[in-house]
Amino acid sequence: MMNIKHRNNNRCKFFKQGICAVLFILAINGCKKDNQIVKTPDAGSGSTIDFVLNDNFSLNVVYAGLQYAGLIDTLAKPGPYTFLASDNNAFLMEGVTQYGFYYFGSVGRVQNIMRYCILNGNISFKSLPLVQNKPFLTHGGGNVYVTKYLNGSDTIVTVNGLILSSIDNRASNGLIQVLPQVMNPEIYQKLVDHIHNDTTLTMFSAALQRCKLDVSLLSGSDEYTLLAPSNTAFYKSGQLGKDLGISTLDSILTADPVKLTAFLKYHIIKGRYFEGDLYRNMQADPTGIVMLDGGKVVIGGYPSGFHAITFLGSGNNGIPSQIPTPVFYDGTINYADIPCGNGVIHIINQVLIP
């Protein structure tokens, strides 16, 4: 096993070192699952968060990511900090090497992701009371949302709906919490701002504007979860056997606002629901989750899978909608669990029919 052992101010040099280490390790281990036990330093050893990350094979990709983003020195400071560290497997969800994450990610994008994982203070998740999506401010300016709940005799902690792999791993200047996936950073305070700036959701944005729901509903302080159909989902809506009249931008701009409003509200849930929250709702009520129009959408899929969740509308003839994946792999694109200050967005590959 190889690890990068020394810090250097030359970002390119570190990036190359990180890639070489990763490729060497992958060649030896064949991308096997890593041990989630994090080695922690002895009390008073002076081992800061950056040192602990570097000293743990299962976390060497996020360590290289911090180097690439020019943020590794932050976690060497006194702090204290709490760092939300995605393990190596988080970067392999699509079956590609860790290199893919950096190859497709601009420095700015990786900086946003990494800053979103840094919190001020020693935030012990073991010591938290039972909470639901409690916000914690990150160095990126947005919040992460921590939930702690009982599942039988087990206590479960999630961050943005992701069940933590390892909790409260200590360093001399803070704590490390280990995640099984890479989180989307919270960039926008309002759902409407994300929608209007996401080119994947141009059709959905136009439909919301046609009904004025973007202003009347999604610009306020109330929290909502959007199952937002992609542009492709709108284009293909004419193939679902019903005359929805929303398969082109022109048809959306001339659609009956009353009918369009009802259709859109069938894609909106009151409250903040990450994937993990939706699965919990599925277990509590298999008949479906109540949408804003009063109808239900059935949640299905496999919690252990990577974005394997499904959504089945009453009028979709048994064909569920899913989270799409990019046609060409991009390690920085994640269409599920997109956090905003007033809610969450999940982009889906098929419209839902009431």
C-alpha positions as YAML, in Angstrom:
chain: A
units: angstrom
residues:
- id: 1
  name: MET
  ca: [0.00, 0.00, 0.00]
- id: 2
  name: MET
  ca: [1.18, 3.46, -0.74]
- id: 3
  name: ASN
  ca: [0.25, 6.73, 0.98]
- id: 4
  name: ILE
  ca: [1.37, 10.25, 0.31]
- id: 5
  name: LYS
  ca: [3.65, 11.00, 3.25]
- id: 6
  name: HIS
  ca: [4.65, 14.62, 2.95]
- id: 7
  name: ARG
  ca: [2.87, 17.89, 2.38]
- id: 8
  name: ASN
  ca: [4.02, 20.21, -0.38]
- id: 9
  name: ASN
  ca: [2.72, 23.53, -1.62]
- id: 10
  name: ASN
  ca: [2.91, 22.35, -5.23]
- id: 11
  name: ARG
  ca: [-0.69, 21.20, -5.92]
- id: 12
  name: CYS
  ca: [0.16, 19.52, -9.21]
- id: 13
  name: LYS
  ca: [2.88, 17.43, -7.58]
- id: 14
  name: PHE
  ca: [0.48, 16.25, -4.88]
- id: 15
  name: PHE
  ca: [-2.20, 15.51, -7.41]
- id: 16
  name: LYS
  ca: [0.19, 13.27, -9.39]
- id: 17
  name: GLN
  ca: [1.34, 11.59, -6.18]
- id: 18
  name: GLY
  ca: [-2.27, 10.94, -5.14]
- id: 19
  name: ILE
  ca: [-3.13, 9.45, -8.53]
- id: 20
  name: CYS
  ca: [-0.07, 7.20, -8.53]
- id: 21
  name: ALA
  ca: [-0.90, 5.98, -5.04]
- id: 22
  name: VAL
  ca: [-4.49, 5.29, -5.99]
- id: 23
  name: LEU
  ca: [-3.67, 3.41, -9.18]
- id: 24
  name: PHE
  ca: [-1.05, 1.31, -7.40]
- id: 25
  name: ILE
  ca: [-3.46, 0.39, -4.62]
- id: 26
  name: LEU
  ca: [-6.23, -0.44, -7.07]
- id: 27
  name: ALA
  ca: [-3.89, -2.73, -9.00]
- id: 28
  name: ILE
  ca: [-3.09, -4.64, -5.81]
- id: 29
  name: ASN
  ca: [-6.56, -4.79, -4.30]
- id: 30
  name: GLY
  ca: [-8.81, -4.93, -7.36]
- id: 31
  name: CYS
  ca: [-11.12, -2.23, -5.93]
- id: 32
  name: LYS
  ca: [-12.17, -4.43, -3.00]
- id: 33
  name: LYS
  ca: [-14.25, -2.98, -0.18]
- id: 34
  name: ASP
  ca: [-12.17, -1.17, 2.42]
- id: 35
  name: ASN
  ca: [-12.19, -1.75, 6.15]
- id: 36
  name: GLN
  ca: [-14.27, 1.06, 7.62]
- id: 37
  name: ILE
  ca: [-12.36, 1.06, 10.94]
- id: 38
  name: VAL
  ca: [-10.41, 4.30, 11.12]
- id: 39
  name: LYS
  ca: [-7.07, 4.28, 12.92]
- id: 40
  name: THR
  ca: [-7.10, 7.09, 15.45]
- id: 41
  name: PRO
  ca: [-4.10, 8.59, 17.22]
- id: 42
  name: ASP
  ca: [-3.22, 8.29, 20.89]
- id: 43
  name: ALA
  ca: [-4.36, 11.17, 23.08]
- id: 44
  name: GLY
  ca: [-1.92, 14.04, 22.97]
- id: 45
  name: SER
  ca: [-0.09, 12.72, 19.92]
- id: 46
  name: GLY
  ca: [-0.67, 15.93, 17.97]
- id: 47
  name: SER
  ca: [-2.11, 13.97, 15.05]
- id: 48
  name: THR
  ca: [-4.32, 16.46, 13.24]
- id: 49
  name: ILE
  ca: [-7.20, 15.55, 10.91]
- id: 50
  name: ASP
  ca: [-5.02, 15.79, 7.82]
- id: 51
  name: PHE
  ca: [-2.55, 13.32, 9.37]
- id: 52
  name: VAL
  ca: [-5.29, 10.85, 10.33]
- id: 53
  name: LEU
  ca: [-6.76, 10.96, 6.81]
- id: 54
  name: ASN
  ca: [-3.33, 10.38, 5.29]
- id: 55
  name: ASP
  ca: [-2.66, 7.51, 7.69]
- id: 56
  name: ASN
  ca: [-5.84, 5.61, 6.75]
- id: 57
  name: PHE
  ca: [-5.89, 3.73, 3.45]
- id: 58
  name: SER
  ca: [-9.71, 3.80, 3.25]
- id: 59
  name: LEU
  ca: [-9.62, 7.63, 3.24]
- id: 60
  name: ASN
  ca: [-6.68, 8.37, 0.91]
- id: 61
  name: VAL
  ca: [-8.90, 9.54, -1.97]
- id: 62
  name: VAL
  ca: [-10.59, 12.28, 0.04]
- id: 63
  name: TYR
  ca: [-7.12, 13.23, 1.31]
- id: 64
  name: ALA
  ca: [-5.94, 13.61, -2.28]
- id: 65
  name: GLY
  ca: [-9.12, 15.58, -3.04]
- id: 66
  name: LEU
  ca: [-8.31, 18.05, -0.26]
- id: 67
  name: GLN
  ca: [-4.84, 18.44, -1.72]
- id: 68
  name: TYR
  ca: [-6.22, 18.98, -5.21]
- id: 69
  name: ALA
  ca: [-8.58, 21.64, -3.83]
- id: 70
  name: GLY
  ca: [-5.78, 23.35, -1.88]
- id: 71
  name: LEU
  ca: [-7.56, 22.77, 1.45]
- id: 72
  name: ILE
  ca: [-5.40, 20.18, 3.21]
- id: 73
  name: ASP
  ca: [-3.60, 22.84, 5.30]
- id: 74
  name: THR
  ca: [-6.94, 23.97, 6.75]
- id: 75
  name: LEU
  ca: [-7.31, 20.64, 8.52]
- id: 76
  name: ALA
  ca: [-3.80, 20.94, 9.97]
- id: 77
  name: LYS
  ca: [-4.78, 24.08, 11.89]
- id: 78
  name: PRO
  ca: [-5.84, 24.01, 15.58]
- id: 79
  name: GLY
  ca: [-9.56, 24.17, 14.78]
- id: 80
  name: PRO
  ca: [-11.32, 22.31, 16.21]
- id: 81
  name: TYR
  ca: [-13.07, 20.94, 13.13]
- id: 82
  name: THR
  ca: [-15.41, 18.11, 12.28]
- id: 83
  name: PHE
  ca: [-14.66, 16.62, 8.87]
- id: 84
  name: LEU
  ca: [-17.18, 14.55, 6.92]
- id: 85
  name: ALA
  ca: [-14.90, 12.17, 5.03]
- id: 86
  name: SER
  ca: [-16.23, 10.11, 2.13]
- id: 87
  name: ASP
  ca: [-14.44, 6.75, 2.05]
- id: 88
  name: ASN
  ca: [-12.70, 5.37, -1.04]
- id: 89
  name: ASN
  ca: [-15.72, 3.27, -2.01]
- id: 90
  name: ALA
  ca: [-17.75, 6.47, -2.33]
- id: 91
  name: PHE
  ca: [-15.62, 7.39, -5.34]
- id: 92
  name: LEU
  ca: [-16.11, 3.97, -6.93]
- id: 93
  name: MET
  ca: [-19.92, 3.91, -6.99]
- id: 94
  name: GLU
  ca: [-19.99, 3.99, -10.77]
- id: 95
  name: GLY
  ca: [-17.31, 1.32, -11.14]
- id: 96
  name: VAL
  ca: [-14.54, 3.71, -12.21]
- id: 97
  name: THR
  ca: [-11.18, 4.46, -10.65]
- id: 98
  name: GLN
  ca: [-10.74, 7.28, -8.17]
- id: 99
  name: TYR
  ca: [-8.93, 9.19, -10.90]
- id: 100
  name: GLY
  ca: [-12.29, 9.77, -12.61]
- id: 101
  name: PHE
  ca: [-13.38, 12.06, -9.80]
- id: 102
  name: TYR
  ca: [-10.50, 14.45, -10.40]
- id: 103
  name: TYR
  ca: [-10.35, 14.07, -14.15]
- id: 104
  name: PHE
  ca: [-13.89, 15.40, -14.51]
- id: 105
  name: GLY
  ca: [-13.87, 17.77, -11.58]
- id: 106
  name: SER
  ca: [-12.62, 21.32, -11.91]
- id: 107
  name: VAL
  ca: [-10.66, 22.67, -8.96]
- id: 108
  name: GLY
  ca: [-13.63, 24.93, -8.15]
- id: 109
  name: ARG
  ca: [-16.11, 22.04, -8.13]
- id: 110
  name: VAL
  ca: [-13.87, 19.89, -5.92]
- id: 111
  name: GLN
  ca: [-13.33, 22.86, -3.60]
- id: 112
  name: ASN
  ca: [-17.10, 23.24, -3.20]
- id: 113
  name: ILE
  ca: [-17.45, 19.55, -2.36]
- id: 114
  name: MET
  ca: [-14.59, 19.55, 0.14]
- id: 115
  name: ARG
  ca: [-15.54, 22.82, 1.87]
- id: 116
  name: TYR
  ca: [-19.02, 21.38, 2.30]
- id: 117
  name: CYS
  ca: [-17.47, 18.60, 4.38]
- id: 118
  name: ILE
  ca: [-15.74, 20.87, 6.91]
- id: 119
  name: LEU
  ca: [-17.63, 22.00, 10.04]
- id: 120
  name: ASN
  ca: [-16.37, 24.18, 12.87]
- id: 121
  name: GLY
  ca: [-16.12, 22.62, 16.32]
- id: 122
  name: ASN
  ca: [-16.05, 19.13, 17.82]
- id: 123
  name: ILE
  ca: [-19.49, 17.91, 16.78]
- id: 124
  name: SER
  ca: [-19.92, 14.51, 18.41]
- id: 125
  name: PHE
  ca: [-22.66, 12.62, 16.60]
- id: 126
  name: LYS
  ca: [-22.68, 10.01, 19.36]
- id: 127
  name: SER
  ca: [-23.63, 12.74, 21.83]
- id: 128
  name: LEU
  ca: [-26.41, 14.25, 19.73]
- id: 129
  name: PRO
  ca: [-30.00, 13.68, 20.89]
- id: 130
  name: LEU
  ca: [-32.52, 12.17, 18.48]
- id: 131
  name: VAL
  ca: [-33.01, 14.79, 15.75]
- id: 132
  name: GLN
  ca: [-34.45, 15.07, 12.24]
- id: 133
  name: ASN
  ca: [-32.38, 16.88, 9.60]
- id: 134
  name: LYS
  ca: [-30.71, 19.25, 12.05]
- id: 135
  name: PRO
  ca: [-28.69, 21.83, 10.05]
- id: 136
  name: PHE
  ca: [-24.97, 22.41, 10.66]
- id: 137
  name: LEU
  ca: [-23.17, 25.22, 8.87]
- id: 138
  name: THR
  ca: [-20.23, 24.21, 6.68]
- id: 139
  name: HIS
  ca: [-17.15, 26.08, 5.45]
- id: 140
  name: GLY
  ca: [-18.84, 26.24, 2.06]
- id: 141
  name: GLY
  ca: [-21.61, 28.41, 3.48]
- id: 142
  name: GLY
  ca: [-24.42, 25.86, 3.11]
- id: 143
  name: ASN
  ca: [-25.72, 23.42, 5.71]
- id: 144
  name: VAL
  ca: [-25.46, 19.68, 6.09]
- id: 145
  name: TYR
  ca: [-28.46, 17.96, 7.68]
- id: 146
  name: VAL
  ca: [-27.95, 15.41, 10.45]
- id: 147
  name: THR
  ca: [-30.61, 12.93, 11.53]
- id: 148
  name: LYS
  ca: [-30.40, 10.57, 14.49]
- id: 149
  name: TYR
  ca: [-33.12, 7.98, 15.02]
- id: 150
  name: LEU
  ca: [-33.83, 4.59, 16.54]
- id: 151
  name: ASN
  ca: [-34.21, 1.52, 14.36]
- id: 152
  name: GLY
  ca: [-35.26, -1.18, 16.80]
- id: 153
  name: SER
  ca: [-32.42, -1.35, 19.31]
- id: 154
  name: ASP
  ca: [-29.96, 0.38, 16.97]
- id: 155
  name: THR
  ca: [-29.22, 4.10, 16.89]
- id: 156
  name: ILE
  ca: [-28.69, 5.35, 13.34]
- id: 157
  name: VAL
  ca: [-27.00, 8.62, 12.34]
- id: 158
  name: THR
  ca: [-27.31, 10.04, 8.83]
- id: 159
  name: VAL
  ca: [-25.89, 13.10, 7.10]
- id: 160
  name: ASN
  ca: [-27.98, 14.27, 4.15]
- id: 161
  name: GLY
  ca: [-29.74, 10.90, 4.34]
- id: 162
  name: LEU
  ca: [-26.50, 8.84, 4.23]
- id: 163
  name: ILE
  ca: [-25.95, 6.38, 7.06]
- id: 164
  name: LEU
  ca: [-22.50, 6.99, 8.51]
- id: 165
  name: SER
  ca: [-19.93, 4.21, 8.18]
- id: 166
  name: SER
  ca: [-17.90, 5.29, 11.20]
- id: 167
  name: ILE
  ca: [-18.65, 7.92, 13.85]
- id: 168
  name: ASP
  ca: [-16.60, 10.27, 16.06]
- id: 169
  name: ASN
  ca: [-13.10, 9.26, 14.99]
- id: 170
  name: ARG
  ca: [-10.88, 11.59, 16.91]
- id: 171
  name: ALA
  ca: [-7.88, 13.64, 15.93]
- id: 172
  name: SER
  ca: [-5.94, 16.17, 17.99]
- id: 173
  name: ASN
  ca: [-7.84, 19.06, 16.36]
- id: 174
  name: GLY
  ca: [-11.31, 17.58, 15.96]
- id: 175
  name: LEU
  ca: [-13.38, 14.65, 14.77]
- id: 176
  name: ILE
  ca: [-13.80, 12.65, 11.55]
- id: 177
  name: GLN
  ca: [-17.19, 11.24, 10.50]
- id: 178
  name: VAL
  ca: [-17.01, 8.70, 7.64]
- id: 179
  name: LEU
  ca: [-19.58, 8.66, 4.82]
- id: 180
  name: PRO
  ca: [-20.33, 5.93, 2.24]
- id: 181
  name: GLN
  ca: [-21.05, 8.39, -0.61]
- id: 182
  name: VAL
  ca: [-19.97, 11.80, -1.86]
- id: 183
  name: MET
  ca: [-22.45, 14.53, -0.99]
- id: 184
  name: ASN
  ca: [-23.75, 17.25, -3.26]
- id: 185
  name: PRO
  ca: [-22.82, 20.61, -1.72]
- id: 186
  name: GLU
  ca: [-25.58, 23.06, -0.84]
- id: 187
  name: ILE
  ca: [-25.04, 25.94, -3.25]
- id: 188
  name: TYR
  ca: [-28.43, 27.69, -3.24]
- id: 189
  name: GLN
  ca: [-30.60, 28.84, -0.37]
- id: 190
  name: LYS
  ca: [-33.79, 28.52, -2.43]
- id: 191
  name: LEU
  ca: [-34.98, 25.58, -4.49]
- id: 192
  name: VAL
  ca: [-36.09, 27.92, -7.23]
- id: 193
  name: ASP
  ca: [-32.57, 29.27, -7.68]
- id: 194
  name: HIS
  ca: [-31.12, 25.83, -8.22]
- id: 195
  name: ILE
  ca: [-33.88, 24.91, -10.68]
- id: 196
  name: HIS
  ca: [-33.44, 28.07, -12.73]
- id: 197
  name: ASN
  ca: [-29.67, 27.49, -12.93]
- id: 198
  name: ASP
  ca: [-29.68, 23.76, -13.67]
- id: 199
  name: THR
  ca: [-29.64, 23.12, -17.42]
- id: 200
  name: THR
  ca: [-30.89, 19.58, -16.76]
- id: 201
  name: LEU
  ca: [-34.17, 21.08, -15.50]
- id: 202
  name: THR
  ca: [-34.98, 23.69, -18.16]
- id: 203
  name: MET
  ca: [-38.39, 22.18, -18.94]
- id: 204
  name: PHE
  ca: [-39.30, 21.76, -15.28]
- id: 205
  name: SER
  ca: [-38.27, 25.34, -14.64]
- id: 206
  name: ALA
  ca: [-40.48, 26.59, -17.49]
- id: 207
  name: ALA
  ca: [-43.44, 24.60, -16.17]
- id: 208
  name: LEU
  ca: [-43.05, 26.04, -12.68]
- id: 209
  name: GLN
  ca: [-42.85, 29.55, -14.11]
- id: 210
  name: ARG
  ca: [-45.95, 28.95, -16.25]
- id: 211
  name: CYS
  ca: [-47.90, 28.19, -13.04]
- id: 212
  name: LYS
  ca: [-45.99, 30.76, -10.94]
- id: 213
  name: LEU
  ca: [-45.17, 28.00, -8.47]
- id: 214
  name: ASP
  ca: [-41.52, 29.02, -8.60]
- id: 215
  name: VAL
  ca: [-42.42, 32.27, -6.83]
- id: 216
  name: SER
  ca: [-45.50, 31.36, -4.80]
- id: 217
  name: LEU
  ca: [-44.22, 28.04, -3.46]
- id: 218
  name: LEU
  ca: [-40.51, 27.41, -3.85]
- id: 219
  name: SER
  ca: [-39.11, 30.84, -3.02]
- id: 220
  name: GLY
  ca: [-40.37, 30.86, 0.57]
- id: 221
  name: SER
  ca: [-39.06, 29.44, 3.83]
- id: 222
  name: ASP
  ca: [-41.24, 26.32, 3.88]
- id: 223
  name: GLU
  ca: [-39.31, 23.16, 3.06]
- id: 224
  name: TYR
  ca: [-40.19, 20.95, 0.09]
- id: 225
  name: THR
  ca: [-38.78, 17.92, -1.66]
- id: 226
  name: LEU
  ca: [-38.93, 17.94, -5.46]
- id: 227
  name: LEU
  ca: [-39.00, 14.87, -7.66]
- id: 228
  name: ALA
  ca: [-37.91, 16.96, -10.60]
- id: 229
  name: PRO
  ca: [-38.25, 15.40, -14.08]
- id: 230
  name: SER
  ca: [-35.24, 15.99, -16.31]
- id: 231
  name: ASN
  ca: [-35.57, 17.59, -19.74]
- id: 232
  name: THR
  ca: [-35.41, 14.09, -21.24]
- id: 233
  name: ALA
  ca: [-38.30, 13.01, -19.02]
- id: 234
  name: PHE
  ca: [-40.44, 15.82, -20.42]
- id: 235
  name: TYR
  ca: [-39.42, 15.06, -24.01]
- id: 236
  name: LYS
  ca: [-40.43, 11.41, -23.54]
- id: 237
  name: SER
  ca: [-43.68, 12.17, -21.72]
- id: 238
  name: GLY
  ca: [-45.61, 11.82, -24.99]
- id: 239
  name: GLN
  ca: [-44.66, 8.12, -25.06]
- id: 240
  name: LEU
  ca: [-46.51, 7.28, -21.84]
- id: 241
  name: GLY
  ca: [-49.87, 6.70, -23.49]
- id: 242
  name: LYS
  ca: [-51.56, 9.86, -22.24]
- id: 243
  name: ASP
  ca: [-51.87, 13.26, -23.87]
- id: 244
  name: LEU
  ca: [-50.05, 15.30, -21.23]
- id: 245
  name: GLY
  ca: [-49.13, 18.10, -23.64]
- id: 246
  name: ILE
  ca: [-45.77, 18.84, -22.02]
- id: 247
  name: SER
  ca: [-43.26, 17.19, -24.35]
- id: 248
  name: THR
  ca: [-42.00, 20.45, -25.87]
- id: 249
  name: LEU
  ca: [-41.12, 23.84, -24.47]
- id: 250
  name: ASP
  ca: [-43.80, 25.50, -26.59]
- id: 251
  name: SER
  ca: [-46.46, 23.13, -25.26]
- id: 252
  name: ILE
  ca: [-45.45, 23.92, -21.69]
- id: 253
  name: LEU
  ca: [-45.59, 27.67, -22.29]
- id: 254
  name: THR
  ca: [-49.15, 27.37, -23.61]
- id: 255
  name: ALA
  ca: [-50.41, 24.68, -21.21]
- id: 256
  name: ASP
  ca: [-53.51, 25.16, -19.04]
- id: 257
  name: PRO
  ca: [-52.05, 26.56, -15.78]
- id: 258
  name: VAL
  ca: [-54.66, 24.78, -13.63]
- id: 259
  name: LYS
  ca: [-53.95, 21.34, -15.09]
- id: 260
  name: LEU
  ca: [-50.23, 22.00, -15.14]
- id: 261
  name: THR
  ca: [-50.28, 23.06, -11.48]
- id: 262
  name: ALA
  ca: [-51.97, 19.81, -10.46]
- id: 263
  name: PHE
  ca: [-49.44, 17.84, -12.47]
- id: 264
  name: LEU
  ca: [-46.47, 19.65, -10.89]
- id: 265
  name: LYS
  ca: [-47.80, 19.31, -7.34]
- id: 266
  name: TYR
  ca: [-47.75, 15.55, -7.89]
- id: 267
  name: HIS
  ca: [-43.95, 15.95, -8.02]
- id: 268
  name: ILE
  ca: [-43.65, 17.91, -4.76]
- id: 269
  name: ILE
  ca: [-43.56, 16.63, -1.16]
- id: 270
  name: LYS
  ca: [-43.99, 18.89, 1.86]
- id: 271
  name: GLY
  ca: [-40.85, 18.66, 4.01]
- id: 272
  name: ARG
  ca: [-37.20, 17.74, 3.54]
- id: 273
  name: TYR
  ca: [-36.69, 14.15, 2.39]
- id: 274
  name: PHE
  ca: [-33.30, 12.78, 1.43]
- id: 275
  name: GLU
  ca: [-33.10, 9.29, -0.07]
- id: 276
  name: GLY
  ca: [-32.66, 7.75, 3.36]
- id: 277
  name: ASP
  ca: [-35.75, 9.58, 4.63]
- id: 278
  name: LEU
  ca: [-37.78, 8.37, 1.64]
- id: 279
  name: TYR
  ca: [-36.77, 4.75, 2.29]
- id: 280
  name: ARG
  ca: [-37.83, 5.13, 5.92]
- id: 281
  name: ASN
  ca: [-41.17, 6.47, 4.74]
- id: 282
  name: MET
  ca: [-41.48, 3.43, 2.45]
- id: 283
  name: GLN
  ca: [-41.01, 1.12, 5.45]
- id: 284
  name: ALA
  ca: [-43.54, 3.06, 7.51]
- id: 285
  name: ASP
  ca: [-46.16, 3.29, 4.73]
- id: 286
  name: PRO
  ca: [-45.72, 0.97, 1.73]
- id: 287
  name: THR
  ca: [-48.80, 2.51, 0.07]
- id: 288
  name: GLY
  ca: [-46.75, 5.59, -0.79]
- id: 289
  name: ILE
  ca: [-45.81, 9.08, 0.27]
- id: 290
  name: VAL
  ca: [-48.36, 11.89, 0.10]
- id: 291
  name: MET
  ca: [-47.64, 14.51, -2.54]
- id: 292
  name: LEU
  ca: [-48.67, 18.15, -2.48]
- id: 293
  name: ASP
  ca: [-51.77, 17.46, -4.62]
- id: 294
  name: GLY
  ca: [-53.01, 14.86, -2.09]
- id: 295
  name: GLY
  ca: [-52.15, 11.85, -4.24]
- id: 296
  name: LYS
  ca: [-49.55, 9.22, -3.42]
- id: 297
  name: VAL
  ca: [-46.33, 8.10, -5.08]
- id: 298
  name: VAL
  ca: [-45.03, 4.64, -4.19]
- id: 299
  name: ILE
  ca: [-41.39, 4.50, -3.10]
- id: 300
  name: GLY
  ca: [-39.43, 1.38, -4.05]
- id: 301
  name: GLY
  ca: [-35.90, 0.22, -4.73]
- id: 302
  name: TYR
  ca: [-32.98, -0.99, -2.66]
- id: 303
  name: PRO
  ca: [-31.52, 1.08, 0.20]
- id: 304
  name: SER
  ca: [-28.20, -0.74, -0.13]
- id: 305
  name: GLY
  ca: [-27.86, 0.22, -3.80]
- id: 306
  name: PHE
  ca: [-26.36, 3.39, -5.24]
- id: 307
  name: HIS
  ca: [-29.34, 5.61, -6.07]
- id: 308
  name: ALA
  ca: [-31.46, 2.49, -6.58]
- id: 309
  name: ILE
  ca: [-34.59, 4.24, -5.35]
- id: 310
  name: THR
  ca: [-37.73, 4.25, -7.56]
- id: 311
  name: PHE
  ca: [-40.89, 6.36, -7.72]
- id: 312
  name: LEU
  ca: [-44.14, 5.00, -9.10]
- id: 313
  name: GLY
  ca: [-47.01, 7.31, -10.01]
- id: 314
  name: SER
  ca: [-50.61, 6.09, -9.95]
- id: 315
  name: GLY
  ca: [-50.96, 6.63, -13.71]
- id: 316
  name: ASN
  ca: [-47.57, 5.30, -14.81]
- id: 317
  name: ASN
  ca: [-48.83, 1.80, -15.69]
- id: 318
  name: GLY
  ca: [-46.43, 0.11, -13.30]
- id: 319
  name: ILE
  ca: [-43.31, 1.68, -14.85]
- id: 320
  name: PRO
  ca: [-41.35, 3.46, -12.10]
- id: 321
  name: SER
  ca: [-39.20, 6.53, -12.44]
- id: 322
  name: GLN
  ca: [-35.58, 6.39, -11.33]
- id: 323
  name: ILE
  ca: [-32.55, 8.59, -10.68]
- id: 324
  name: PRO
  ca: [-30.78, 8.96, -14.06]
- id: 325
  name: THR
  ca: [-27.06, 8.57, -14.60]
- id: 326
  name: PRO
  ca: [-25.06, 10.71, -17.04]
- id: 327
  name: VAL
  ca: [-24.63, 9.25, -20.53]
- id: 328
  name: PHE
  ca: [-20.91, 9.90, -20.17]
- id: 329
  name: TYR
  ca: [-19.50, 9.36, -16.71]
- id: 330
  name: ASP
  ca: [-18.81, 12.50, -14.72]
- id: 331
  name: GLY
  ca: [-17.72, 11.87, -11.16]
- id: 332
  name: THR
  ca: [-18.92, 15.30, -10.05]
- id: 333
  name: ILE
  ca: [-22.56, 14.85, -11.19]
- id: 334
  name: ASN
  ca: [-24.98, 13.38, -8.67]
- id: 335
  name: TYR
  ca: [-28.69, 13.67, -9.46]
- id: 336
  name: ALA
  ca: [-30.01, 12.63, -6.04]
- id: 337
  name: ASP
  ca: [-30.00, 14.42, -2.69]
- id: 338
  name: ILE
  ca: [-29.32, 17.93, -3.98]
- id: 339
  name: PRO
  ca: [-29.69, 20.11, -0.87]
- id: 340
  name: CYS
  ca: [-30.99, 23.66, -0.81]
- id: 341
  name: GLY
  ca: [-31.73, 25.94, 2.10]
- id: 342
  name: ASN
  ca: [-35.45, 25.24, 1.83]
- id: 343
  name: GLY
  ca: [-35.53, 21.67, 0.60]
- id: 344
  name: VAL
  ca: [-34.09, 18.82, -1.46]
- id: 345
  name: ILE
  ca: [-34.14, 17.98, -5.17]
- id: 346
  name: HIS
  ca: [-34.04, 14.51, -6.72]
- id: 347
  name: ILE
  ca: [-33.84, 14.54, -10.51]
- id: 348
  name: ILE
  ca: [-35.87, 11.70, -12.07]
- id: 349
  name: ASN
  ca: [-35.91, 10.17, -15.56]
- id: 350
  name: GLN
  ca: [-39.68, 10.00, -16.08]
- id: 351
  name: VAL
  ca: [-42.60, 12.27, -15.27]
- id: 352
  name: LEU
  ca: [-45.07, 11.05, -12.66]
- id: 353
  name: ILE
  ca: [-48.72, 10.78, -13.67]
- id: 354
  name: PRO
  ca: [-51.39, 11.17, -10.97]
...
